[in-house]
Each structure stands twice: as structure tokens, then as C-alpha cells.
Short mmCIF file of C-alpha atoms in Angstrom, two decimals:
data_model
loop_
_atom_site.label_atom_id
_atom_site.label_comp_id
_atom_site.label_asym_id
_atom_site.label_seq_id
_atom_site.Cartn_x
_atom_site.Cartn_y
_atom_site.Cartn_z
CA MET A 25 -41.06 5.63 -23.85
CA THR A 26 -36.67 4.51 -25.37
CA ARG A 27 -34.38 5.40 -23.79
CA SER A 28 -31.63 7.30 -26.56
CA ALA A 29 -28.73 6.07 -27.60
CA GLU A 30 -26.16 8.17 -25.63
CA SER A 31 -27.95 6.88 -22.07
CA ALA A 32 -28.14 2.99 -23.16
CA ARG A 33 -24.67 3.56 -23.60
CA ALA A 34 -23.93 5.22 -21.17
CA ILE A 35 -25.45 2.54 -18.92
CA GLU A 36 -24.00 0.30 -20.25
CA ILE A 37 -19.92 1.77 -19.39
CA VAL A 38 -21.28 1.77 -15.72
CA ARG A 39 -22.50 -1.26 -15.63
CA ARG A 40 -19.33 -3.03 -16.96
CA ASN A 41 -17.78 -1.15 -14.17
CA THR A 42 -19.42 -2.04 -11.03
CA GLU A 43 -19.83 -5.95 -12.43
CA GLU A 44 -16.27 -6.97 -14.67
CA VAL A 45 -14.00 -3.95 -12.30
CA GLN A 46 -14.97 -3.98 -9.57
CA GLY A 47 -17.11 -7.18 -9.48
CA LYS A 48 -13.75 -9.40 -10.72
CA GLY A 49 -11.01 -7.24 -10.08
CA ASP A 50 -10.76 -6.85 -14.55
CA PHE A 51 -8.32 -3.05 -14.04
CA ALA A 52 -7.11 -3.81 -17.82
CA LEU A 53 -11.01 -2.99 -18.47
CA PHE A 54 -10.42 -0.30 -16.11
CA ASP A 55 -8.39 1.47 -17.84
CA GLU A 56 -10.94 0.96 -21.53
CA LEU A 57 -13.50 2.17 -18.77
CA PHE A 58 -12.50 5.17 -16.93
CA SER A 59 -10.89 8.54 -18.65
CA ASP A 60 -7.77 9.98 -17.98
CA ASP A 61 -9.12 13.97 -16.83
CA PHE A 62 -11.46 11.30 -14.43
CA VAL A 63 -12.68 13.23 -11.57
CA ASP A 64 -14.20 11.45 -8.39
CA HIS A 65 -16.69 14.75 -6.90
CA THR A 66 -16.92 13.36 -3.51
CA PRO A 67 -13.58 10.39 -2.59
CA GLN A 68 -14.05 8.32 0.09
CA PRO A 69 -12.10 8.75 2.86
CA ASN A 70 -7.98 9.33 2.54
CA MET A 71 -8.10 9.37 -2.17
CA VAL A 72 -7.18 10.95 -4.32
CA PRO A 73 -10.19 11.70 -6.15
CA ASN A 74 -8.88 11.25 -10.09
CA LYS A 75 -8.34 8.15 -11.61
CA GLU A 76 -5.30 7.01 -10.08
CA GLY A 77 -7.11 7.04 -7.14
CA VAL A 78 -10.65 5.52 -7.97
CA ARG A 79 -8.30 2.81 -9.28
CA GLY A 80 -6.77 2.76 -5.24
CA LEU A 81 -10.00 2.09 -4.10
CA TYR A 82 -10.62 -0.02 -6.48
CA ALA A 83 -7.50 -2.37 -5.47
CA GLY A 84 -8.15 -2.07 -2.01
CA LEU A 85 -12.01 -2.89 -2.07
CA ARG A 86 -10.92 -5.94 -4.10
CA ALA A 87 -8.36 -6.72 -1.22
CA ALA A 88 -10.42 -6.62 1.48
CA PHE A 89 -13.37 -8.23 0.26
CA PRO A 90 -11.38 -10.72 -2.10
CA ASP A 91 -15.40 -11.79 -3.13
CA PHE A 92 -16.56 -8.23 -3.51
CA ARG A 93 -19.62 -7.89 -6.46
CA ALA A 94 -22.40 -6.13 -6.15
CA ASP A 95 -26.44 -6.71 -6.98
CA ILE A 96 -27.31 -3.93 -9.36
CA HIS A 97 -31.11 -2.57 -7.61
CA TRP A 98 -31.67 -0.28 -10.64
CA GLN A 99 -30.28 2.75 -13.63
CA VAL A 100 -31.44 5.84 -14.69
CA ALA A 101 -29.69 7.82 -17.11
CA GLU A 102 -30.25 11.63 -18.78
CA GLY A 103 -28.07 11.54 -21.31
CA ASP A 104 -24.16 11.18 -20.72
CA LEU A 105 -24.89 11.29 -16.50
CA VAL A 106 -26.39 7.44 -14.24
CA THR A 107 -27.10 6.95 -11.10
CA THR A 108 -26.95 2.92 -9.30
CA PHE A 109 -28.49 2.41 -6.81
CA LYS A 110 -26.41 -1.08 -5.17
CA THR A 111 -26.14 -2.74 -2.55
CA TYR A 112 -22.52 -4.46 -2.34
CA HIS A 113 -21.54 -7.81 -0.91
CA GLY A 114 -18.28 -9.44 -0.13
CA THR A 115 -16.38 -10.78 3.22
CA HIS A 116 -14.36 -9.21 5.75
CA GLN A 117 -10.69 -10.89 4.65
CA GLY A 118 -8.45 -7.50 4.02
CA ALA A 119 -7.91 -5.09 6.28
CA PHE A 120 -10.80 -1.89 5.49
CA LEU A 121 -10.74 1.93 6.64
CA GLY A 122 -8.78 -0.19 9.32
CA VAL A 123 -10.31 -1.93 10.45
CA GLN A 124 -8.63 -5.93 10.31
CA PRO A 125 -10.56 -9.30 8.96
CA THR A 126 -13.25 -10.26 10.79
CA GLY A 127 -14.53 -12.80 8.37
CA LYS A 128 -17.72 -11.33 8.48
CA GLN A 129 -19.90 -11.30 5.35
CA ILE A 130 -21.13 -8.44 4.67
CA GLN A 131 -24.30 -5.30 2.20
CA PHE A 132 -24.16 -1.91 2.64
CA GLU A 133 -25.53 0.23 0.14
CA THR A 134 -24.29 2.82 -2.76
CA VAL A 135 -26.34 5.48 -5.01
CA ASP A 136 -23.67 6.20 -7.05
CA ALA A 137 -23.69 8.87 -10.20
CA MET A 138 -21.30 9.04 -13.22
CA ARG A 139 -21.32 10.62 -16.29
CA VAL A 140 -19.47 8.97 -19.75
CA VAL A 141 -18.32 10.77 -22.20
CA ASP A 142 -16.81 10.07 -25.78
CA GLY A 143 -17.34 6.38 -24.20
CA LYS A 144 -15.38 6.59 -20.74
CA ILE A 145 -16.56 7.47 -16.77
CA ARG A 146 -15.19 11.36 -16.63
CA GLU A 147 -16.50 12.11 -13.66
CA HIS A 148 -17.97 10.65 -10.43
CA TRP A 149 -19.93 11.41 -7.05
CA GLY A 150 -21.15 9.02 -4.55
CA VAL A 151 -22.76 8.10 -1.77
CA ALA A 152 -22.17 5.06 0.37
CA ASN A 153 -23.02 3.27 3.67
CA LEU A 154 -20.04 3.44 4.99
CA TYR A 155 -21.47 3.77 8.21
CA SER A 156 -23.56 0.20 8.58
CA LEU A 157 -20.16 -2.08 6.85
CA LEU A 158 -18.43 -0.56 9.47
CA GLY A 159 -21.15 -1.73 12.24
CA GLN A 160 -21.25 -4.81 10.77
CA LEU A 161 -17.71 -4.92 11.09
CA GLY A 162 -17.69 -4.07 14.71
CA ALA A 163 -16.13 -1.20 14.46
CA LEU A 164 -18.85 1.92 16.05
CA PRO A 165 -18.85 2.28 19.39
CA ALA A 166 -20.99 0.18 21.61
CA SER A 167 -24.38 2.76 21.99
CA ASN A 168 -25.41 3.60 25.57
CA ALA A 169 -29.06 4.11 24.24
#
């Protein structure tokens, strides 16, 4: 089975966002890849669900984890909707979610879906394992189990 040209193009745009914007901090590319009317249907804590909110999230991740990067395990697309499973990695060198820098190496999984319309990312839905991340940073209360 071959991928449609629309799906292949959408996957490439989402991959560039993961590798070049999130992983390398290329915010000029961010402006090219994201639609001005972008909507995040599942924003992270304290983030507004629009393009500027996502820019803030990405900038915050890059500040907290300067070596932030993702391993993309798989991507599939149906038409303009791309689903990605990836593991993020980084070294905690700046405050994140209220946790001061620990110097710890972290990793956490994410599954997200992004809709690409007219060559730009227009919508996002996602689930990030922030519980795992907070545990790695020592930010969760000790269990009494």
C-alpha cells in the first residue's frame, strides 16, 4: 500500500516540527509550519491553546532542557491527520512545571495527532506522560505503598 501524497507531505511537516523546531530550536521554521489559526485541543498546563501558546511551550522546553530531542518511533497518516509516537529526551537545566533544575537526564513518551491543512499545522491533540517526567525529576510525593 502506498501513502497518498497528502499524507506523505503532512508526515514530513510534522516530522520537521519535531526534529527541527522542538529538537533544534528553529523558531523561524515554527512560523512557517504553524497556521496562524492553529488550535491546540489538549494544551499543557498553563498554556493558551493557540499558536503563541505552543511557541511558549516549545521555548519553555528548550530553556528547561537545552538538549531536548525526540526519537520518533512511528508516524501514520490518514489524509491530513498525522499521529506520532515518540520519546523525548533531555537534561533538566532550567525550571519546568515549577521544578527547579536538577541536572537529571529525562525521557518521556508522547502520542500526538496533528492536522496539516494547506501545508501548515492547524490542529493538535496529544497525550504526554508528564507524570513520568515529574517522577524522574523527583517532584512527586513519596509513595506509602
